[in-house]
Amino acid sequence: MERTTIDLWVGVFVAMGIAALLFLALKVGNIGGFEAGSVYTTHANFDNIGGLKAKAPVKSAGVLVGRVTEIRFDNDSYQAEAILSLSSQ
Amino acid sequence: MGVSTRFFFLLLLHSGTCFRRPQLILREIFSSGVLSLIIILVSGLFVGMVLGMQGYETLQTYGSEEALGVLVSLSLVRELGPVVAALLFASRAGSAITAEIGLMKATEQLAAMEMMAVDPLARVVAPRFWGGVISMPLLAAMFSAMGIFGGYLVGVVLIGVDEGSFWSQMQAAVDIREDILNGVIKSTVFGIAVTVIALFEGYDAPPTAEGVSRATTRTVVTSSLAILMLDFVLTAFMFRGV
């Protein structure tokens, strides 16, 4: 096959692949979403956290206001301590 | 196993020369990537459509049809995209690589190259390796994107799941680093495995018609097994339910 045709097709192929990756990243994934930067941390103690995991969303009145950054066990109170990053706006 | 490992390191050692001649790699991306486009795109679309249909049937029982986008996108990006694309790539491009190199060996083209002081590893094998390794993640990404589109077609357009919740729940659940990047890593690993197996089988084939045909069969069988086993290992490392 002609060299320029191969170049053209490879170009189209790579462009399509990158477009697919961008589609996955921008449309399917949550790029940006809740940005770090303007956040403050606070913590909350629970007797039982159930199935709560790190990076779970924190919602106030159904609106995303932050995320759970860390979950650890509090040795003094024998409770679970969740560290929350909340948006400071 | 030992011979193939040595072959792999020799291959990496010789790939420096082929980076100085990118035209060779381009040609291989064409033959293993561009020519696999149709099968990847069409099967991605249909896999996504089936996922949409089956997922809807199951989710409907629990009254959570809105999670269809999450189901389709996560299963495609994490597992089905890399794995099925790699299986198709092994049977479409891997077998072609093995047959080509095996025939080159059978017709003594490789020996003739060595006579002319052209290293066949650098001239023939290394460009095919890099062509495959570059094509594979791109093909897997296209497979996933096409599959999500197929799931959208069946779920939203055909069945009538709410479009907004389809996309927004998907965006809330899919993580860039955790899901998409891991999928890309997986498909790159599969690309390396498939092309190394295909190249090694071709290079190692007995130079007879029967030997080449056996090597081609072995390529497809071995690389399919390798993909599925590597997938388990990588999944165990990546998603340990933390």
PDB file of N, CA and C in Angstrom, chain A residues 1 3 6-7 9-10 13-14 16-18 20-21 23-31 53 55, chain B residues 23 26 29-30 33-34 37 41 73 138-139 141-142 145 148 167 170-171 174-176 178 180 184:
ATOM      1  N   MET A   1       0.847  -1.209   0.000  1.00  0.00           N
ATOM      2  CA  MET A   1       0.000   0.000   0.000  1.00  0.00           C
ATOM      3  C   MET A   1       0.878   1.253   0.000  1.00  0.00           C
ATOM      4  N   ARG A   3       2.587   4.662   0.914  1.00  0.00           N
ATOM      5  CA  ARG A   3       3.069   5.089   2.214  1.00  0.00           C
ATOM      6  C   ARG A   3       2.172   6.157   2.850  1.00  0.00           C
ATOM      7  N   ILE A   6      -0.970   4.758   4.365  1.00  0.00           N
ATOM      8  CA  ILE A   6      -0.739   4.143   5.675  1.00  0.00           C
ATOM      9  C   ILE A   6      -0.629   5.225   6.737  1.00  0.00           C
ATOM     10  N   ASP A   7       0.145   6.270   6.432  1.00  0.00           N
ATOM     11  CA  ASP A   7       0.290   7.371   7.396  1.00  0.00           C
ATOM     12  C   ASP A   7      -1.069   7.943   7.765  1.00  0.00           C
ATOM     13  N   TRP A   9      -4.068   6.555   7.560  1.00  0.00           N
ATOM     14  CA  TRP A   9      -4.906   5.652   8.345  1.00  0.00           C
ATOM     15  C   TRP A   9      -4.409   5.533   9.765  1.00  0.00           C
ATOM     16  N   VAL A  10      -3.083   5.469   9.931  1.00  0.00           N
ATOM     17  CA  VAL A  10      -2.552   5.394  11.292  1.00  0.00           C
ATOM     18  C   VAL A  10      -2.919   6.662  12.050  1.00  0.00           C
ATOM     19  N   PHE A  13      -6.463   6.370  13.052  1.00  0.00           N
ATOM     20  CA  PHE A  13      -6.578   5.363  14.117  1.00  0.00           C
ATOM     21  C   PHE A  13      -6.186   5.947  15.466  1.00  0.00           C
ATOM     22  N   VAL A  14      -5.002   6.607  15.499  1.00  0.00           N
ATOM     23  CA  VAL A  14      -4.528   7.164  16.770  1.00  0.00           C
ATOM     24  C   VAL A  14      -5.472   8.259  17.250  1.00  0.00           C
ATOM     25  N   MET A  16      -8.665   8.476  16.688  1.00  0.00           N
ATOM     26  CA  MET A  16      -9.876   7.845  17.226  1.00  0.00           C
ATOM     27  C   MET A  16      -9.624   7.275  18.612  1.00  0.00           C
ATOM     28  N   GLY A  17      -8.454   6.655  18.779  1.00  0.00           N
ATOM     29  CA  GLY A  17      -8.138   6.096  20.091  1.00  0.00           C
ATOM     30  C   GLY A  17      -8.083   7.167  21.154  1.00  0.00           C
ATOM     31  N   ILE A  18      -7.437   8.289  20.829  1.00  0.00           N
ATOM     32  CA  ILE A  18      -7.324   9.372  21.811  1.00  0.00           C
ATOM     33  C   ILE A  18      -8.694   9.984  22.073  1.00  0.00           C
ATOM     34  N   ALA A  20     -11.490   8.375  21.958  1.00  0.00           N
ATOM     35  CA  ALA A  20     -12.211   7.446  22.832  1.00  0.00           C
ATOM     36  C   ALA A  20     -11.758   7.604  24.274  1.00  0.00           C
ATOM     37  N   LEU A  21     -10.433   7.765  24.467  1.00  0.00           N
ATOM     38  CA  LEU A  21      -9.923   7.964  25.828  1.00  0.00           C
ATOM     39  C   LEU A  21     -10.476   9.245  26.431  1.00  0.00           C
ATOM     40  N   PHE A  23     -13.235  10.729  25.605  1.00  0.00           N
ATOM     41  CA  PHE A  23     -14.661  10.507  25.875  1.00  0.00           C
ATOM     42  C   PHE A  23     -14.833   9.800  27.217  1.00  0.00           C
ATOM     43  N   LEU A  24     -14.010   8.760  27.433  1.00  0.00           N
ATOM     44  CA  LEU A  24     -14.104   8.035  28.700  1.00  0.00           C
ATOM     45  C   LEU A  24     -13.763   8.956  29.860  1.00  0.00           C
ATOM     46  N   ALA A  25     -12.720   9.776  29.672  1.00  0.00           N
ATOM     47  CA  ALA A  25     -12.259  10.605  30.787  1.00  0.00           C
ATOM     48  C   ALA A  25     -13.244  11.732  31.085  1.00  0.00           C
ATOM     49  N   LEU A  26     -13.759  12.383  30.054  1.00  0.00           N
ATOM     50  CA  LEU A  26     -14.568  13.582  30.281  1.00  0.00           C
ATOM     51  C   LEU A  26     -16.035  13.252  30.484  1.00  0.00           C
ATOM     52  N   LYS A  27     -16.561  12.372  29.642  1.00  0.00           N
ATOM     53  CA  LYS A  27     -18.002  12.144  29.672  1.00  0.00           C
ATOM     54  C   LYS A  27     -18.372  11.061  30.673  1.00  0.00           C
ATOM     55  N   VAL A  28     -17.537  10.025  30.752  1.00  0.00           N
ATOM     56  CA  VAL A  28     -17.879   8.893  31.608  1.00  0.00           C
ATOM     57  C   VAL A  28     -17.303   9.072  33.000  1.00  0.00           C
ATOM     58  N   GLY A  29     -16.040   9.501  33.082  1.00  0.00           N
ATOM     59  CA  GLY A  29     -15.419   9.670  34.376  1.00  0.00           C
ATOM     60  C   GLY A  29     -15.780  11.005  34.992  1.00  0.00           C
ATOM     61  N   ASN A  30     -15.443  11.149  36.281  1.00  0.00           N
ATOM     62  CA  ASN A  30     -15.794  12.393  36.957  1.00  0.00           C
ATOM     63  C   ASN A  30     -14.552  13.256  37.101  1.00  0.00           C
ATOM     64  N   ILE A  31     -14.012  13.701  35.953  1.00  0.00           N
ATOM     65  CA  ILE A  31     -12.857  14.589  36.033  1.00  0.00           C
ATOM     66  C   ILE A  31     -13.326  15.893  36.677  1.00  0.00           C
ATOM     67  N   LYS A  53     -17.229   4.183  53.020  1.00  0.00           N
ATOM     68  CA  LYS A  53     -15.862   3.995  52.527  1.00  0.00           C
ATOM     69  C   LYS A  53     -15.215   5.360  52.309  1.00  0.00           C
ATOM     70  N   LYS A  55     -13.625   8.314  50.245  1.00  0.00           N
ATOM     71  CA  LYS A  55     -14.042   8.918  48.975  1.00  0.00           C
ATOM     72  C   LYS A  55     -15.547   8.885  48.744  1.00  0.00           C
TER      73      LYS A  55
ATOM     74  N   GLN B  23       8.837   4.785  10.632  1.00  0.00           N
ATOM     75  CA  GLN B  23       7.999   4.340   9.523  1.00  0.00           C
ATOM     76  C   GLN B  23       7.652   2.848   9.661  1.00  0.00           C
ATOM     77  N   LEU B  26       4.920   2.530  12.224  1.00  0.00           N
ATOM     78  CA  LEU B  26       3.652   3.008  11.652  1.00  0.00           C
ATOM     79  C   LEU B  26       3.009   1.908  10.814  1.00  0.00           C
ATOM     80  N   ILE B  29       1.490  -0.564  13.141  1.00  0.00           N
ATOM     81  CA  ILE B  29       0.250  -0.070  13.761  1.00  0.00           C
ATOM     82  C   ILE B  29      -0.888  -0.179  12.762  1.00  0.00           C
ATOM     83  N   PHE B  30      -0.558   0.082  11.494  1.00  0.00           N
ATOM     84  CA  PHE B  30      -1.589  -0.049  10.469  1.00  0.00           C
ATOM     85  C   PHE B  30      -2.098  -1.479  10.410  1.00  0.00           C
ATOM     86  N   GLY B  33      -3.380  -2.555  14.168  1.00  0.00           N
ATOM     87  CA  GLY B  33      -4.372  -1.685  14.792  1.00  0.00           C
ATOM     88  C   GLY B  33      -5.498  -1.297  13.864  1.00  0.00           C
ATOM     89  N   VAL B  34      -5.135  -0.642  12.755  1.00  0.00           N
ATOM     90  CA  VAL B  34      -6.178  -0.093  11.879  1.00  0.00           C
ATOM     91  C   VAL B  34      -7.028  -1.211  11.295  1.00  0.00           C
ATOM     92  N   LEU B  37      -9.794  -2.440  13.491  1.00  0.00           N
ATOM     93  CA  LEU B  37     -10.789  -1.451  13.913  1.00  0.00           C
ATOM     94  C   LEU B  37     -12.214  -1.964  13.777  1.00  0.00           C
ATOM     95  N   LEU B  41     -14.787  -2.282  16.843  1.00  0.00           N
ATOM     96  CA  LEU B  41     -15.897  -1.335  16.984  1.00  0.00           C
ATOM     97  C   LEU B  41     -17.236  -2.061  16.955  1.00  0.00           C
ATOM     98  N   SER B  73     -20.992   1.044  32.162  1.00  0.00           N
ATOM     99  CA  SER B  73     -19.681   1.688  32.029  1.00  0.00           C
ATOM    100  C   SER B  73     -18.642   1.004  32.896  1.00  0.00           C
ATOM    101  N   LEU B 138      -5.370   1.696  22.681  1.00  0.00           N
ATOM    102  CA  LEU B 138      -6.275   2.520  21.887  1.00  0.00           C
ATOM    103  C   LEU B 138      -7.496   1.702  21.460  1.00  0.00           C
ATOM    104  N   LEU B 139      -7.250   0.454  21.048  1.00  0.00           N
ATOM    105  CA  LEU B 139      -8.372  -0.400  20.646  1.00  0.00           C
ATOM    106  C   LEU B 139      -9.298  -0.661  21.826  1.00  0.00           C
ATOM    107  N   ALA B 141      -9.779   1.232  24.445  1.00  0.00           N
ATOM    108  CA  ALA B 141     -10.536   2.447  24.758  1.00  0.00           C
ATOM    109  C   ALA B 141     -11.683   2.620  23.767  1.00  0.00           C
ATOM    110  N   MET B 142     -11.416   2.340  22.493  1.00  0.00           N
ATOM    111  CA  MET B 142     -12.487   2.458  21.500  1.00  0.00           C
ATOM    112  C   MET B 142     -13.576   1.441  21.764  1.00  0.00           C
ATOM    113  N   ALA B 145     -15.639   2.759  24.685  1.00  0.00           N
ATOM    114  CA  ALA B 145     -16.459   3.908  24.291  1.00  0.00           C
ATOM    115  C   ALA B 145     -17.621   3.442  23.424  1.00  0.00           C
ATOM    116  N   ILE B 148     -20.219   1.654  25.596  1.00  0.00           N
ATOM    117  CA  ILE B 148     -21.063   2.563  26.370  1.00  0.00           C
ATOM    118  C   ILE B 148     -22.101   3.201  25.460  1.00  0.00           C
ATOM    119  N   TRP B 167     -26.371   9.217  32.457  1.00  0.00           N
ATOM    120  CA  TRP B 167     -25.030   9.808  32.368  1.00  0.00           C
ATOM    121  C   TRP B 167     -24.516  10.281  33.715  1.00  0.00           C
ATOM    122  N   MET B 170     -23.431   7.542  35.981  1.00  0.00           N
ATOM    123  CA  MET B 170     -22.195   6.992  35.438  1.00  0.00           C
ATOM    124  C   MET B 170     -21.016   7.863  35.838  1.00  0.00           C
ATOM    125  N   GLN B 171     -21.192   9.185  35.700  1.00  0.00           N
ATOM    126  CA  GLN B 171     -20.082  10.087  36.018  1.00  0.00           C
ATOM    127  C   GLN B 171     -19.768  10.082  37.501  1.00  0.00           C
ATOM    128  N   VAL B 174     -17.809   6.394  38.087  1.00  0.00           N
ATOM    129  CA  VAL B 174     -16.563   6.017  37.426  1.00  0.00           C
ATOM    130  C   VAL B 174     -15.468   6.987  37.828  1.00  0.00           C
ATOM    131  N   ASP B 175     -14.367   6.431  38.297  1.00  0.00           N
ATOM    132  CA  ASP B 175     -13.257   7.255  38.748  1.00  0.00           C
ATOM    133  C   ASP B 175     -12.167   7.252  37.690  1.00  0.00           C
ATOM    134  N   ILE B 176     -11.580   8.424  37.441  1.00  0.00           N
ATOM    135  CA  ILE B 176     -10.564   8.533  36.395  1.00  0.00           C
ATOM    136  C   ILE B 176      -9.400   7.604  36.669  1.00  0.00           C
ATOM    137  N   GLU B 178      -8.949   5.331  39.276  1.00  0.00           N
ATOM    138  CA  GLU B 178      -9.244   3.985  39.746  1.00  0.00           C
ATOM    139  C   GLU B 178      -9.759   3.086  38.621  1.00  0.00           C
ATOM    140  N   ILE B 180     -10.576   4.132  34.918  1.00  0.00           N
ATOM    141  CA  ILE B 180     -10.154   4.308  33.527  1.00  0.00           C
ATOM    142  C   ILE B 180      -8.666   4.063  33.377  1.00  0.00           C
ATOM    143  N   VAL B 184      -6.663   1.160  31.224  1.00  0.00           N
ATOM    144  CA  VAL B 184      -5.606   1.406  30.241  1.00  0.00           C
ATOM    145  C   VAL B 184      -4.364   0.588  30.579  1.00  0.00           C
TER     146      VAL B 184
END
